[in-house]
Amino acid sequence: MTIPAFFRTLLTGAVVALLSASAMADAYNAQLPADLDTNPDLCSLVPCAEVLPGATEFSARKGRPYYVEGYAHTNGQRTLVGYVMLSTDITNIPAYSGKPVVTLIGMDTNGHFAGVKILKHSEPILLLGIPESALIKFNEQYLGKFVGDNIEIGRNRPEDNIIGLDAISGATVTVIAQNQVMMTAGAAVARQVGILPPVVREPARFIETGAKLDWNALVQEGSIQRLTVRPEQVGLERSSEPFIDLWFGYLNQPDIGRAVLGDAAWRNLMSRLGETEHAIFVIRSGGKESFKGSGFVRGGIYDRVQIRQGADTFTFRDLDYLNLYGLAAAGAPPYDESAIFIIRPEHQGASFSAAYPWKFVFLGNRIDRATGQRSFANFDTEYWLPAKYLEGGRPHIERPVPPWLRVWKTRALEIGLFAALLVAVGVVYANRDRLTRASTQKNKWPVNAFKYTAWLISIGYVGFYLLAQPSITQVLTWFHALLFQWQWELFLTDPFIFLFWIFIIVTVFLWGRGLFCGWLCPFGSLSELLYKIGGAIGLERFQFKLSKPVHDKLKWVKYAVFFGLLGVSVFSMTLAEMLAEVEPFKTTFLVGLFNRSWPYTLFAAGLLGLSIFIERPFCKYLCPLGASLAMPSTFRWFGLKRKQECDSCKACAVGCGSLAIDKDGRIDPRECLLCLDCMVLYTDDHACPPLAAERKRRSKSGLPLTPIGADGYFIPVKPVPADKPVTA
């Protein structure tokens, strides 16, 4: 079989795998009912009975946030069985894809999870790498657990009252996000129905300073906040104009209220408020989208704005709206939509206090470019009254530890070892000149001892144990995050990949892509190790290189693959992530060769088998990740050294495994994997032709062999003047 035919066979296997995976996926990008977010009869659209066993009748949506009551009929008696909630009615926490996992959750009347069903997800790892059954099995761990328990991903920690759940290997970010969804949604409904006690917050006691502040001063001190949503954040084309630009603030505090409304208007407003009622103002200074309503008005509610404090959500009805006739603060921006909304905690069964932080939430319709489907997306900004306006200042609050930080703490030792590996490899390579000078063409162990050790650690510890194989899917995800909505928390949740990418970005611009690709990429290391082992066990006579002309044509394939994936991702991130299975990384490390369908196994095993006979075939010709890193390598700061004779001497090119040296002796940094063989030759006075010739000439002439300088030549012999004769 010819090499091109072999590649065609491998690619055909990948296509078959993609088609079979698409056919088997149930919830992956499933089409949900268009009115799922708005229809009062939720259970006519989704299988509520599956998550609340025993229930045969379901109410309409009720409460804030929404939930559904489920009833059973026994002996003519109608009995409340529990509650059903749709996760996106309560929270839109994104998973690794940047989209939420839409989940239907059942809870019994005692607050125990009764059932979980995934309606839709967009996690490619659960389509192509890990079966959806793994997520179903993960969710089954919640059944019977109480919503008020401290449930986290990881091991049980009884000393901290923590109940641990087993994660899904290779899908850590997904399950951490799913745990947040389950606990946030369950607690929100449990508090409404009285299973969990409501949060009681001490009311704010204001200090009136008498200061008269203009708009800019109010903004500077945080009494007025801004929330801007860009078009690209809701799936529209990027534009210099915002989708919506809002300003908001709390009006009950006398100094702020008088500054914003004027004294008479503020006193009139306060006279209309009850003792526990609170007023906020909102204006729109940019964009054409209204914050007062949309085509999905839910029963007279202003469905575009909410207030959230902790787990409590406050919405506004018609009676909670007042006209805002003007702003008194000097320097206020022009606006074309305005409102005063009244928070009435007693009407919504919750506690609100201006002494504590709260969030102003705008709900917009996000359009999925791939499917055209609309969904609600939440955008929020935190507001907390400045301490100078509160008696005793701001109260101390215990903020929950972010999930990503918990991951970093629980895996601190592994993270430390991984970081030490990255630093060690960087330090070793920074001292490459000493290592290559200590090596010779016949003895490369001063270099190879470090390089081979890095390979073994990368394969075993980084690849198979930590599952920290960087992928082109991360490049695509980051590209889209930069275009639409960057979320640090999303990337911090996987600390090993996060640290790896810091290392990659820094070293690519320092030395080129070769330090990662040639020393630390788990799949690349495994591929080249197989080639070395093949040669060591007697298969060297079967090993070969493609000719330079053929190589120079095939090397462009990986760039075509990369730009193809990037182009497809603009129109459909889902399809791009499916096509990214051209990388055999998931099959090799995340899932395992024997845990996937045969086309995936054939593709990955075929590449690894071919690696025994050709040095790094995937890295050279197919890897889209390598292509994405190759382009910035053009601008690396420190390249490998060359001599003047390198444009005619072919000694380095003959031994270059990555075929990165052209006919003029130049090293292509985009293709070089920094094996350092050419640098060993550079200072080897028995193997480098110019040095060998100079060594022989000096030996014949009786001249000393001086050290080899930084330019790769013997330091010139400088004549020393003879001592003057001593006279008597």
PDB file of C-alpha atoms in Angstrom, residues 494-696:
ATOM      1  CA  ASP A 494      -8.655  22.287  33.780  1.00  0.00           C
ATOM      2  CA  PRO A 495      -5.411  23.414  35.451  1.00  0.00           C
ATOM      3  CA  PHE A 496      -3.097  21.107  33.504  1.00  0.00           C
ATOM      4  CA  ILE A 497      -4.285  22.236  30.092  1.00  0.00           C
ATOM      5  CA  PHE A 498      -4.270  25.840  31.314  1.00  0.00           C
ATOM      6  CA  LEU A 499      -0.648  25.634  32.500  1.00  0.00           C
ATOM      7  CA  PHE A 500       0.362  23.686  29.404  1.00  0.00           C
ATOM      8  CA  TRP A 501      -0.948  26.439  27.159  1.00  0.00           C
ATOM      9  CA  ILE A 502       0.910  29.124  29.101  1.00  0.00           C
ATOM     10  CA  PHE A 503       4.072  27.080  28.562  1.00  0.00           C
ATOM     11  CA  ILE A 504       3.250  26.576  24.867  1.00  0.00           C
ATOM     12  CA  ILE A 505       2.552  30.242  24.169  1.00  0.00           C
ATOM     13  CA  VAL A 506       5.695  31.436  25.945  1.00  0.00           C
ATOM     14  CA  THR A 507       8.022  28.859  24.391  1.00  0.00           C
ATOM     15  CA  VAL A 508       6.592  29.215  20.882  1.00  0.00           C
ATOM     16  CA  PHE A 509       7.573  32.874  20.847  1.00  0.00           C
ATOM     17  CA  LEU A 510      10.910  32.205  22.539  1.00  0.00           C
ATOM     18  CA  TRP A 511      12.145  29.182  20.580  1.00  0.00           C
ATOM     19  CA  GLY A 512       9.382  27.995  18.254  1.00  0.00           C
ATOM     20  CA  ARG A 513       6.869  25.189  18.432  1.00  0.00           C
ATOM     21  CA  GLY A 514       9.549  22.513  18.627  1.00  0.00           C
ATOM     22  CA  LEU A 515       9.956  22.487  22.409  1.00  0.00           C
ATOM     23  CA  PHE A 516       6.344  21.461  22.923  1.00  0.00           C
ATOM     24  CA  CYS A 517       5.966  19.344  19.788  1.00  0.00           C
ATOM     25  CA  GLY A 518       9.380  17.713  20.020  1.00  0.00           C
ATOM     26  CA  TRP A 519       9.794  17.300  23.782  1.00  0.00           C
ATOM     27  CA  LEU A 520       6.469  17.393  25.614  1.00  0.00           C
ATOM     28  CA  CYS A 521       3.517  16.580  23.343  1.00  0.00           C
ATOM     29  CA  PRO A 522       2.283  13.205  24.683  1.00  0.00           C
ATOM     30  CA  PHE A 523       1.226  11.858  21.289  1.00  0.00           C
ATOM     31  CA  GLY A 524       4.292  13.234  19.521  1.00  0.00           C
ATOM     32  CA  SER A 525       6.543  11.747  22.198  1.00  0.00           C
ATOM     33  CA  LEU A 526       4.805   8.371  21.896  1.00  0.00           C
ATOM     34  CA  SER A 527       5.121   8.485  18.114  1.00  0.00           C
ATOM     35  CA  GLU A 528       8.841   9.200  18.122  1.00  0.00           C
ATOM     36  CA  LEU A 529       9.521   6.767  20.955  1.00  0.00           C
ATOM     37  CA  LEU A 530       7.965   4.018  18.840  1.00  0.00           C
ATOM     38  CA  TYR A 531      10.272   4.996  15.982  1.00  0.00           C
ATOM     39  CA  LYS A 532      13.316   4.825  18.267  1.00  0.00           C
ATOM     40  CA  ILE A 533      12.215   1.474  19.705  1.00  0.00           C
ATOM     41  CA  GLY A 534      11.626   0.146  16.202  1.00  0.00           C
ATOM     42  CA  GLY A 535      15.177   1.011  15.245  1.00  0.00           C
ATOM     43  CA  ALA A 536      16.581  -0.468  18.453  1.00  0.00           C
ATOM     44  CA  ILE A 537      14.873  -3.862  17.993  1.00  0.00           C
ATOM     45  CA  GLY A 538      16.128  -4.429  14.485  1.00  0.00           C
ATOM     46  CA  LEU A 539      13.502  -2.748  12.316  1.00  0.00           C
ATOM     47  CA  GLU A 540      15.884  -0.010  11.223  1.00  0.00           C
ATOM     48  CA  ARG A 541      16.258  -1.530   7.765  1.00  0.00           C
ATOM     49  CA  PHE A 542      12.526  -1.051   7.226  1.00  0.00           C
ATOM     50  CA  GLN A 543      12.514   2.559   8.435  1.00  0.00           C
ATOM     51  CA  PHE A 544      12.595   5.307   5.845  1.00  0.00           C
ATOM     52  CA  LYS A 545      12.112   9.003   5.161  1.00  0.00           C
ATOM     53  CA  LEU A 546      10.069  10.516   2.421  1.00  0.00           C
ATOM     54  CA  SER A 547      12.084  12.398  -0.143  1.00  0.00           C
ATOM     55  CA  LYS A 548      12.466  16.107   0.478  1.00  0.00           C
ATOM     56  CA  PRO A 549      10.317  17.088  -2.547  1.00  0.00           C
ATOM     57  CA  VAL A 550       7.494  14.780  -1.390  1.00  0.00           C
ATOM     58  CA  HIS A 551       7.844  16.025   2.187  1.00  0.00           C
ATOM     59  CA  ASP A 552       7.723  19.643   1.059  1.00  0.00           C
ATOM     60  CA  LYS A 553       4.387  18.961  -0.613  1.00  0.00           C
ATOM     61  CA  LEU A 554       2.812  16.865   2.153  1.00  0.00           C
ATOM     62  CA  LYS A 555       3.795  19.228   4.963  1.00  0.00           C
ATOM     63  CA  TRP A 556       1.171  21.699   3.733  1.00  0.00           C
ATOM     64  CA  VAL A 557      -1.624  19.192   4.394  1.00  0.00           C
ATOM     65  CA  LYS A 558      -1.631  19.990   8.127  1.00  0.00           C
ATOM     66  CA  TYR A 559      -2.095  23.688   7.346  1.00  0.00           C
ATOM     67  CA  ALA A 560      -5.024  22.846   5.076  1.00  0.00           C
ATOM     68  CA  VAL A 561      -6.516  20.742   7.881  1.00  0.00           C
ATOM     69  CA  PHE A 562      -6.082  23.584  10.378  1.00  0.00           C
ATOM     70  CA  PHE A 563      -7.580  26.297   8.171  1.00  0.00           C
ATOM     71  CA  GLY A 564     -10.361  23.918   7.158  1.00  0.00           C
ATOM     72  CA  LEU A 565     -11.289  23.349  10.802  1.00  0.00           C
ATOM     73  CA  LEU A 566     -11.039  27.059  11.559  1.00  0.00           C
ATOM     74  CA  GLY A 567     -13.250  27.931   8.597  1.00  0.00           C
ATOM     75  CA  VAL A 568     -15.843  25.306   9.473  1.00  0.00           C
ATOM     76  CA  SER A 569     -15.892  26.525  13.088  1.00  0.00           C
ATOM     77  CA  VAL A 570     -17.033  29.971  11.950  1.00  0.00           C
ATOM     78  CA  PHE A 571     -20.240  28.418  10.641  1.00  0.00           C
ATOM     79  CA  SER A 572     -20.577  25.422  12.943  1.00  0.00           C
ATOM     80  CA  MET A 573     -18.415  24.868  15.981  1.00  0.00           C
ATOM     81  CA  THR A 574     -20.156  21.544  16.444  1.00  0.00           C
ATOM     82  CA  LEU A 575     -19.093  20.242  13.037  1.00  0.00           C
ATOM     83  CA  ALA A 576     -15.566  21.596  13.504  1.00  0.00           C
ATOM     84  CA  GLU A 577     -15.205  19.736  16.795  1.00  0.00           C
ATOM     85  CA  MET A 578     -16.434  16.567  15.136  1.00  0.00           C
ATOM     86  CA  LEU A 579     -13.947  16.949  12.281  1.00  0.00           C
ATOM     87  CA  ALA A 580     -11.190  17.589  14.827  1.00  0.00           C
ATOM     88  CA  GLU A 581     -11.212  13.815  15.343  1.00  0.00           C
ATOM     89  CA  VAL A 582      -8.463  13.910  12.739  1.00  0.00           C
ATOM     90  CA  GLU A 583      -6.411  14.199  15.929  1.00  0.00           C
ATOM     91  CA  PRO A 584      -6.015  10.726  17.468  1.00  0.00           C
ATOM     92  CA  PHE A 585      -5.479  12.216  20.921  1.00  0.00           C
ATOM     93  CA  LYS A 586      -8.830  11.327  22.497  1.00  0.00           C
ATOM     94  CA  THR A 587      -8.628   7.751  21.303  1.00  0.00           C
ATOM     95  CA  THR A 588      -5.078   7.319  22.547  1.00  0.00           C
ATOM     96  CA  PHE A 589      -5.216   9.042  25.935  1.00  0.00           C
ATOM     97  CA  LEU A 590      -8.679  10.214  27.011  1.00  0.00           C
ATOM     98  CA  VAL A 591     -10.722   7.155  26.078  1.00  0.00           C
ATOM     99  CA  GLY A 592      -8.286   4.399  25.136  1.00  0.00           C
ATOM    100  CA  LEU A 593      -7.678   2.428  21.978  1.00  0.00           C
ATOM    101  CA  PHE A 594      -9.857  -0.446  23.108  1.00  0.00           C
ATOM    102  CA  ASN A 595     -12.759   1.632  24.380  1.00  0.00           C
ATOM    103  CA  ARG A 596     -13.907   3.150  21.093  1.00  0.00           C
ATOM    104  CA  SER A 597     -15.526   1.902  17.906  1.00  0.00           C
ATOM    105  CA  TRP A 598     -13.221   0.285  15.373  1.00  0.00           C
ATOM    106  CA  PRO A 599     -12.802   3.237  12.955  1.00  0.00           C
ATOM    107  CA  TYR A 600     -11.313   5.407  15.700  1.00  0.00           C
ATOM    108  CA  THR A 601      -9.089   2.586  16.914  1.00  0.00           C
ATOM    109  CA  LEU A 602      -7.972   1.814  13.358  1.00  0.00           C
ATOM    110  CA  PHE A 603      -7.114   5.441  12.705  1.00  0.00           C
ATOM    111  CA  ALA A 604      -5.099   5.978  15.898  1.00  0.00           C
ATOM    112  CA  ALA A 605      -3.451   2.543  15.856  1.00  0.00           C
ATOM    113  CA  GLY A 606      -2.607   2.985  12.179  1.00  0.00           C
ATOM    114  CA  LEU A 607      -0.810   6.262  12.873  1.00  0.00           C
ATOM    115  CA  LEU A 608       1.077   4.744  15.784  1.00  0.00           C
ATOM    116  CA  GLY A 609       1.963   1.684  13.732  1.00  0.00           C
ATOM    117  CA  LEU A 610       3.202   3.857  10.885  1.00  0.00           C
ATOM    118  CA  SER A 611       5.335   5.734  13.424  1.00  0.00           C
ATOM    119  CA  ILE A 612       7.515   2.658  13.803  1.00  0.00           C
ATOM    120  CA  PHE A 613       8.676   3.089  10.218  1.00  0.00           C
ATOM    121  CA  ILE A 614       8.397   6.847   9.590  1.00  0.00           C
ATOM    122  CA  GLU A 615       9.482   9.405  12.158  1.00  0.00           C
ATOM    123  CA  ARG A 616       6.408  11.306  13.424  1.00  0.00           C
ATOM    124  CA  PRO A 617       4.154  10.988  10.350  1.00  0.00           C
ATOM    125  CA  PHE A 618       1.153  12.616  12.044  1.00  0.00           C
ATOM    126  CA  CYS A 619       3.182  15.512  13.447  1.00  0.00           C
ATOM    127  CA  LYS A 620       4.736  16.291  10.070  1.00  0.00           C
ATOM    128  CA  TYR A 621       1.768  15.940   7.767  1.00  0.00           C
ATOM    129  CA  LEU A 622      -1.618  15.945   9.514  1.00  0.00           C
ATOM    130  CA  CYS A 623      -1.506  17.650  12.909  1.00  0.00           C
ATOM    131  CA  PRO A 624      -3.666  20.815  12.887  1.00  0.00           C
ATOM    132  CA  LEU A 625      -2.388  21.741  16.354  1.00  0.00           C
ATOM    133  CA  GLY A 626       1.170  21.674  15.047  1.00  0.00           C
ATOM    134  CA  ALA A 627       0.122  23.853  12.124  1.00  0.00           C
ATOM    135  CA  SER A 628      -1.497  26.394  14.449  1.00  0.00           C
ATOM    136  CA  LEU A 629       1.712  26.622  16.469  1.00  0.00           C
ATOM    137  CA  ALA A 630       3.986  26.612  13.425  1.00  0.00           C
ATOM    138  CA  MET A 631       2.807  29.963  12.110  1.00  0.00           C
ATOM    139  CA  PRO A 632       3.744  32.063  15.179  1.00  0.00           C
ATOM    140  CA  SER A 633       7.030  30.114  15.319  1.00  0.00           C
ATOM    141  CA  THR A 634       8.095  32.243  12.354  1.00  0.00           C
ATOM    142  CA  PHE A 635       8.459  35.112  14.823  1.00  0.00           C
ATOM    143  CA  ARG A 636      10.394  33.234  17.514  1.00  0.00           C
ATOM    144  CA  TRP A 637      13.010  35.327  19.272  1.00  0.00           C
ATOM    145  CA  PHE A 638      15.824  32.784  19.468  1.00  0.00           C
ATOM    146  CA  GLY A 639      16.642  30.470  16.592  1.00  0.00           C
ATOM    147  CA  LEU A 640      19.235  27.753  16.127  1.00  0.00           C
ATOM    148  CA  LYS A 641      22.743  28.732  15.082  1.00  0.00           C
ATOM    149  CA  ARG A 642      24.140  28.327  11.574  1.00  0.00           C
ATOM    150  CA  LYS A 643      27.585  28.673   9.991  1.00  0.00           C
ATOM    151  CA  GLN A 644      28.482  30.337   6.739  1.00  0.00           C
ATOM    152  CA  GLU A 645      29.226  26.926   5.198  1.00  0.00           C
ATOM    153  CA  CYS A 646      25.758  25.619   6.077  1.00  0.00           C
ATOM    154  CA  ASP A 647      24.416  26.902   2.738  1.00  0.00           C
ATOM    155  CA  SER A 648      26.535  24.327   0.914  1.00  0.00           C
ATOM    156  CA  CYS A 649      27.268  21.629   3.511  1.00  0.00           C
ATOM    157  CA  LYS A 650      24.468  19.062   3.762  1.00  0.00           C
ATOM    158  CA  ALA A 651      25.671  17.179   6.843  1.00  0.00           C
ATOM    159  CA  CYS A 652      22.929  18.536   9.151  1.00  0.00           C
ATOM    160  CA  ALA A 653      20.191  18.097   6.553  1.00  0.00           C
ATOM    161  CA  VAL A 654      21.052  14.410   6.077  1.00  0.00           C
ATOM    162  CA  GLY A 655      20.484  13.702   9.765  1.00  0.00           C
ATOM    163  CA  CYS A 656      17.455  15.982  10.273  1.00  0.00           C
ATOM    164  CA  GLY A 657      14.554  13.740  11.262  1.00  0.00           C
ATOM    165  CA  SER A 658      11.954  16.471  10.771  1.00  0.00           C
ATOM    166  CA  LEU A 659      13.329  17.399   7.321  1.00  0.00           C
ATOM    167  CA  ALA A 660      13.332  21.031   8.413  1.00  0.00           C
ATOM    168  CA  ILE A 661      16.585  22.068   6.664  1.00  0.00           C
ATOM    169  CA  ASP A 662      16.236  23.299   3.081  1.00  0.00           C
ATOM    170  CA  LYS A 663      18.686  23.072   0.174  1.00  0.00           C
ATOM    171  CA  ASP A 664      20.304  26.359   1.232  1.00  0.00           C
ATOM    172  CA  GLY A 665      20.997  25.089   4.742  1.00  0.00           C
ATOM    173  CA  ARG A 666      18.303  27.198   6.375  1.00  0.00           C
ATOM    174  CA  ILE A 667      16.243  25.763   9.224  1.00  0.00           C
ATOM    175  CA  ASP A 668      12.496  26.210   8.858  1.00  0.00           C
ATOM    176  CA  PRO A 669      11.291  27.041  12.410  1.00  0.00           C
ATOM    177  CA  ARG A 670       7.767  25.997  11.430  1.00  0.00           C
ATOM    178  CA  GLU A 671       8.897  22.421  10.846  1.00  0.00           C
ATOM    179  CA  CYS A 672      11.819  22.110  13.285  1.00  0.00           C
ATOM    180  CA  LEU A 673      11.096  19.953  16.353  1.00  0.00           C
ATOM    181  CA  LEU A 674      14.242  21.106  18.192  1.00  0.00           C
ATOM    182  CA  CYS A 675      15.791  17.657  18.463  1.00  0.00           C
ATOM    183  CA  LEU A 676      19.179  19.496  18.673  1.00  0.00           C
ATOM    184  CA  ASP A 677      20.988  16.949  16.473  1.00  0.00           C
ATOM    185  CA  CYS A 678      22.208  19.762  14.224  1.00  0.00           C
ATOM    186  CA  MET A 679      23.446  21.698  17.266  1.00  0.00           C
ATOM    187  CA  VAL A 680      25.415  18.665  18.429  1.00  0.00           C
ATOM    188  CA  LEU A 681      26.998  18.564  14.965  1.00  0.00           C
ATOM    189  CA  TYR A 682      27.572  22.323  15.111  1.00  0.00           C
ATOM    190  CA  THR A 683      30.299  21.966  17.771  1.00  0.00           C
ATOM    191  CA  ASP A 684      31.512  18.415  16.985  1.00  0.00           C
ATOM    192  CA  ASP A 685      34.991  18.841  15.467  1.00  0.00           C
ATOM    193  CA  HIS A 686      34.938  15.243  14.180  1.00  0.00           C
ATOM    194  CA  ALA A 687      31.506  15.360  12.501  1.00  0.00           C
ATOM    195  CA  CYS A 688      30.950  18.950  11.330  1.00  0.00           C
ATOM    196  CA  PRO A 689      32.833  19.160   7.976  1.00  0.00           C
ATOM    197  CA  PRO A 690      34.161  22.746   8.403  1.00  0.00           C
ATOM    198  CA  LEU A 691      35.315  21.993  11.959  1.00  0.00           C
ATOM    199  CA  ALA A 692      36.803  18.632  10.994  1.00  0.00           C
ATOM    200  CA  ALA A 693      38.776  20.276   8.163  1.00  0.00           C
ATOM    201  CA  GLU A 694      40.074  22.985  10.491  1.00  0.00           C
ATOM    202  CA  ARG A 695      41.009  20.397  13.121  1.00  0.00           C
ATOM    203  CA  LYS A 696      43.013  18.384  10.604  1.00  0.00           C
TER     204      LYS A 696
END
